[in-house]
Amino acid sequence: MVDWSDDKISALSDQDLKNLLVNAERKSAAAVIAQCKAELERREALRPRKAAKPRTELKEFEHEMSGQLAAVGKAMAEKYDLSEETAKARSAGVRGFKAHRLLDAKGYAKLGGMQRDGSSRSTAIFPIGVARISSRSAFSC
């Protein structure tokens, strides 16, 4: 068996190092396995990480609205019983009913991707509009 020094192992390419680790595991060479894992961890630690991007104006607005919705949801939960058990009990016999939590694990309003990008299972669009008829209109009495 080949004597693997730390220098030899550190000189290997990433792929060769991974292959050596697989072979060492197959042959149950504990010392080589430990050396390979240590070298892989060292290389992983040296890789540059991407910096977190700042929130866009839209995402910041969405985050603020989620916080406000969460406050309303918490106030409603204190006043009314919004538990899944109660919803299921009161919706017995309603076909396709599924209870959902109002808030996520962090206490914010749940904002799924389908709500954010405007897509949904339904293709129906319901426009809401307000019309004002002036006194000069042809329809006035």
PDB file of C-alpha atoms in Angstrom:
ATOM      1  CA  MET A   1       0.000   0.000   0.000  1.00  0.00           C
ATOM      2  CA  VAL A   2       1.185   3.547  -0.813  1.00  0.00           C
ATOM      3  CA  ASP A   3       2.294   5.775   2.050  1.00  0.00           C
ATOM      4  CA  TRP A   4       0.176   8.935   1.738  1.00  0.00           C
ATOM      5  CA  SER A   5       1.786  11.949   3.350  1.00  0.00           C
ATOM      6  CA  ASP A   6      -0.070  15.196   3.916  1.00  0.00           C
ATOM      7  CA  ASP A   7       2.039  16.817   1.176  1.00  0.00           C
ATOM      8  CA  LYS A   8       1.092  14.145  -1.384  1.00  0.00           C
ATOM      9  CA  ILE A   9      -2.577  14.438  -0.501  1.00  0.00           C
ATOM     10  CA  SER A  10      -2.585  18.242  -0.678  1.00  0.00           C
ATOM     11  CA  ALA A  11      -0.947  18.059  -4.130  1.00  0.00           C
ATOM     12  CA  LEU A  12      -3.872  16.046  -5.564  1.00  0.00           C
ATOM     13  CA  SER A  13      -6.626  17.674  -7.612  1.00  0.00           C
ATOM     14  CA  ASP A  14     -10.122  17.783  -6.123  1.00  0.00           C
ATOM     15  CA  GLN A  15     -11.283  14.876  -8.279  1.00  0.00           C
ATOM     16  CA  ASP A  16      -8.206  12.763  -7.485  1.00  0.00           C
ATOM     17  CA  LEU A  17      -8.669  13.501  -3.780  1.00  0.00           C
ATOM     18  CA  LYS A  18     -12.298  12.373  -3.920  1.00  0.00           C
ATOM     19  CA  ASN A  19     -11.284   9.214  -5.789  1.00  0.00           C
ATOM     20  CA  LEU A  20      -8.622   8.489  -3.170  1.00  0.00           C
ATOM     21  CA  LEU A  21     -11.214   8.936  -0.416  1.00  0.00           C
ATOM     22  CA  VAL A  22     -13.595   6.467  -2.125  1.00  0.00           C
ATOM     23  CA  ASN A  23     -10.789   3.931  -2.553  1.00  0.00           C
ATOM     24  CA  ALA A  24      -9.628   4.380   1.054  1.00  0.00           C
ATOM     25  CA  GLU A  25     -13.182   3.839   2.293  1.00  0.00           C
ATOM     26  CA  ARG A  26     -13.497   0.718   0.143  1.00  0.00           C
ATOM     27  CA  LYS A  27     -10.236  -0.651   1.610  1.00  0.00           C
ATOM     28  CA  SER A  28     -11.032   0.586   5.148  1.00  0.00           C
ATOM     29  CA  ALA A  29      -7.815   2.608   5.426  1.00  0.00           C
ATOM     30  CA  ALA A  30      -8.781   4.797   8.396  1.00  0.00           C
ATOM     31  CA  ALA A  31      -5.637   6.965   8.378  1.00  0.00           C
ATOM     32  CA  VAL A  32      -5.990   7.855   4.681  1.00  0.00           C
ATOM     33  CA  ILE A  33      -9.726   8.489   5.106  1.00  0.00           C
ATOM     34  CA  ALA A  34      -9.007  10.947   7.918  1.00  0.00           C
ATOM     35  CA  GLN A  35      -6.312  12.705   5.877  1.00  0.00           C
ATOM     36  CA  CYS A  36      -8.588  13.010   2.819  1.00  0.00           C
ATOM     37  CA  LYS A  37     -11.525  14.367   4.845  1.00  0.00           C
ATOM     38  CA  ALA A  38      -9.262  16.873   6.589  1.00  0.00           C
ATOM     39  CA  GLU A  39      -7.889  18.080   3.243  1.00  0.00           C
ATOM     40  CA  LEU A  40     -11.403  18.369   1.743  1.00  0.00           C
ATOM     41  CA  GLU A  41     -12.563  20.408   4.761  1.00  0.00           C
ATOM     42  CA  ARG A  42      -9.501  22.658   4.470  1.00  0.00           C
ATOM     43  CA  ARG A  43     -10.206  23.267   0.778  1.00  0.00           C
ATOM     44  CA  GLU A  44     -13.879  23.934   1.464  1.00  0.00           C
ATOM     45  CA  ALA A  45     -12.955  26.520   4.100  1.00  0.00           C
ATOM     46  CA  LEU A  46     -10.692  28.332   1.606  1.00  0.00           C
ATOM     47  CA  ARG A  47     -13.413  28.712  -1.037  1.00  0.00           C
ATOM     48  CA  PRO A  48     -14.721  32.253  -1.300  1.00  0.00           C
ATOM     49  CA  ARG A  49     -18.343  32.725  -0.249  1.00  0.00           C
ATOM     50  CA  LYS A  50     -20.821  34.972  -1.956  1.00  0.00           C
ATOM     51  CA  ALA A  51     -21.771  38.018   0.046  1.00  0.00           C
ATOM     52  CA  ALA A  52     -25.433  38.361   0.887  1.00  0.00           C
ATOM     53  CA  LYS A  53     -27.239  40.677  -1.486  1.00  0.00           C
ATOM     54  CA  PRO A  54     -29.102  43.602   0.049  1.00  0.00           C
ATOM     55  CA  ARG A  55     -32.872  43.484  -0.290  1.00  0.00           C
ATOM     56  CA  THR A  56     -34.392  45.248  -3.243  1.00  0.00           C
ATOM     57  CA  GLU A  57     -36.947  47.979  -2.619  1.00  0.00           C
ATOM     58  CA  LEU A  58     -39.735  45.570  -3.567  1.00  0.00           C
ATOM     59  CA  LYS A  59     -38.455  42.835  -1.240  1.00  0.00           C
ATOM     60  CA  GLU A  60     -38.089  45.330   1.604  1.00  0.00           C
ATOM     61  CA  PHE A  61     -41.689  46.479   1.028  1.00  0.00           C
ATOM     62  CA  GLU A  62     -42.821  42.840   0.974  1.00  0.00           C
ATOM     63  CA  HIS A  63     -40.974  42.175   4.240  1.00  0.00           C
ATOM     64  CA  GLU A  64     -42.581  45.197   5.928  1.00  0.00           C
ATOM     65  CA  MET A  65     -46.067  44.204   4.708  1.00  0.00           C
ATOM     66  CA  SER A  66     -45.483  40.662   5.945  1.00  0.00           C
ATOM     67  CA  GLY A  67     -44.654  42.044   9.382  1.00  0.00           C
ATOM     68  CA  GLN A  68     -47.810  44.148   9.406  1.00  0.00           C
ATOM     69  CA  LEU A  69     -49.927  41.206   8.261  1.00  0.00           C
ATOM     70  CA  ALA A  70     -48.357  39.099  11.001  1.00  0.00           C
ATOM     71  CA  ALA A  71     -49.352  41.691  13.601  1.00  0.00           C
ATOM     72  CA  VAL A  72     -52.943  41.569  12.355  1.00  0.00           C
ATOM     73  CA  GLY A  73     -52.824  37.765  12.340  1.00  0.00           C
ATOM     74  CA  LYS A  74     -51.513  37.621  15.908  1.00  0.00           C
ATOM     75  CA  ALA A  75     -54.216  40.033  17.074  1.00  0.00           C
ATOM     76  CA  MET A  76     -56.888  37.909  15.377  1.00  0.00           C
ATOM     77  CA  ALA A  77     -55.433  34.719  16.896  1.00  0.00           C
ATOM     78  CA  GLU A  78     -55.690  36.266  20.374  1.00  0.00           C
ATOM     79  CA  LYS A  79     -59.314  37.244  19.810  1.00  0.00           C
ATOM     80  CA  TYR A  80     -60.561  34.198  17.848  1.00  0.00           C
ATOM     81  CA  ASP A  81     -59.806  30.489  17.817  1.00  0.00           C
ATOM     82  CA  LEU A  82     -57.929  30.036  14.518  1.00  0.00           C
ATOM     83  CA  SER A  83     -56.494  26.599  15.239  1.00  0.00           C
ATOM     84  CA  GLU A  84     -56.367  23.920  12.556  1.00  0.00           C
ATOM     85  CA  GLU A  85     -58.518  21.622  14.718  1.00  0.00           C
ATOM     86  CA  THR A  86     -61.309  24.191  14.982  1.00  0.00           C
ATOM     87  CA  ALA A  87     -61.143  24.971  11.268  1.00  0.00           C
ATOM     88  CA  LYS A  88     -61.364  21.271  10.408  1.00  0.00           C
ATOM     89  CA  ALA A  89     -64.231  20.709  12.816  1.00  0.00           C
ATOM     90  CA  ARG A  90     -66.233  23.661  11.487  1.00  0.00           C
ATOM     91  CA  SER A  91     -65.503  22.749   7.875  1.00  0.00           C
ATOM     92  CA  ALA A  92     -66.590  19.127   8.124  1.00  0.00           C
ATOM     93  CA  GLY A  93     -68.268  18.097   4.904  1.00  0.00           C
ATOM     94  CA  VAL A  94     -66.632  20.834   2.820  1.00  0.00           C
ATOM     95  CA  ARG A  95     -65.050  19.047  -0.097  1.00  0.00           C
ATOM     96  CA  GLY A  96     -61.368  19.841  -0.661  1.00  0.00           C
ATOM     97  CA  PHE A  97     -60.954  21.873   2.529  1.00  0.00           C
ATOM     98  CA  LYS A  98     -57.428  22.066   3.900  1.00  0.00           C
ATOM     99  CA  ALA A  99     -56.492  24.094   6.976  1.00  0.00           C
ATOM    100  CA  HIS A 100     -53.438  26.334   6.664  1.00  0.00           C
ATOM    101  CA  ARG A 101     -51.400  28.246   9.190  1.00  0.00           C
ATOM    102  CA  LEU A 102     -51.588  32.003   8.910  1.00  0.00           C
ATOM    103  CA  LEU A 103     -48.001  32.660  10.077  1.00  0.00           C
ATOM    104  CA  ASP A 104     -44.692  30.972   9.309  1.00  0.00           C
ATOM    105  CA  ALA A 105     -42.222  29.602  11.874  1.00  0.00           C
ATOM    106  CA  LYS A 106     -40.641  33.042  12.372  1.00  0.00           C
ATOM    107  CA  GLY A 107     -44.002  34.702  13.037  1.00  0.00           C
ATOM    108  CA  TYR A 108     -44.306  36.463   9.671  1.00  0.00           C
ATOM    109  CA  ALA A 109     -47.227  36.195   7.274  1.00  0.00           C
ATOM    110  CA  LYS A 110     -46.754  33.315   4.887  1.00  0.00           C
ATOM    111  CA  LEU A 111     -45.814  34.557   1.426  1.00  0.00           C
ATOM    112  CA  GLY A 112     -45.421  31.695  -0.998  1.00  0.00           C
ATOM    113  CA  GLY A 113     -43.852  32.028  -4.419  1.00  0.00           C
ATOM    114  CA  MET A 114     -47.207  31.690  -6.151  1.00  0.00           C
ATOM    115  CA  GLN A 115     -48.570  34.691  -4.258  1.00  0.00           C
ATOM    116  CA  ARG A 116     -45.426  36.745  -4.901  1.00  0.00           C
ATOM    117  CA  ASP A 117     -45.153  36.244  -8.659  1.00  0.00           C
ATOM    118  CA  GLY A 118     -48.891  36.398  -9.290  1.00  0.00           C
ATOM    119  CA  SER A 119     -49.260  32.852 -10.566  1.00  0.00           C
ATOM    120  CA  SER A 120     -51.810  30.517  -9.102  1.00  0.00           C
ATOM    121  CA  ARG A 121     -53.649  27.338  -9.934  1.00  0.00           C
ATOM    122  CA  SER A 122     -56.555  29.362 -11.191  1.00  0.00           C
ATOM    123  CA  THR A 123     -56.295  31.421 -14.349  1.00  0.00           C
ATOM    124  CA  ALA A 124     -59.239  33.643 -13.459  1.00  0.00           C
ATOM    125  CA  ILE A 125     -58.483  37.321 -12.999  1.00  0.00           C
ATOM    126  CA  PHE A 126     -60.950  39.480 -11.145  1.00  0.00           C
ATOM    127  CA  PRO A 127     -60.393  43.163 -11.862  1.00  0.00           C
ATOM    128  CA  ILE A 128     -61.772  45.601  -9.351  1.00  0.00           C
ATOM    129  CA  GLY A 129     -62.732  49.035 -10.562  1.00  0.00           C
ATOM    130  CA  VAL A 130     -64.679  52.072  -9.498  1.00  0.00           C
ATOM    131  CA  ALA A 131     -66.514  54.261 -11.963  1.00  0.00           C
ATOM    132  CA  ARG A 132     -67.824  57.741 -11.297  1.00  0.00           C
ATOM    133  CA  ILE A 133     -70.583  59.052 -13.454  1.00  0.00           C
ATOM    134  CA  SER A 134     -70.567  62.808 -13.649  1.00  0.00           C
ATOM    135  CA  SER A 135     -73.671  64.936 -13.595  1.00  0.00           C
ATOM    136  CA  ARG A 136     -73.023  65.905 -17.214  1.00  0.00           C
ATOM    137  CA  SER A 137     -73.144  62.339 -18.397  1.00  0.00           C
ATOM    138  CA  ALA A 138     -75.725  61.211 -20.939  1.00  0.00           C
ATOM    139  CA  PHE A 139     -77.069  58.774 -18.375  1.00  0.00           C
ATOM    140  CA  SER A 140     -78.134  61.396 -15.825  1.00  0.00           C
ATOM    141  CA  CYS A 141     -81.813  61.894 -15.043  1.00  0.00           C
TER     142      CYS A 141
END
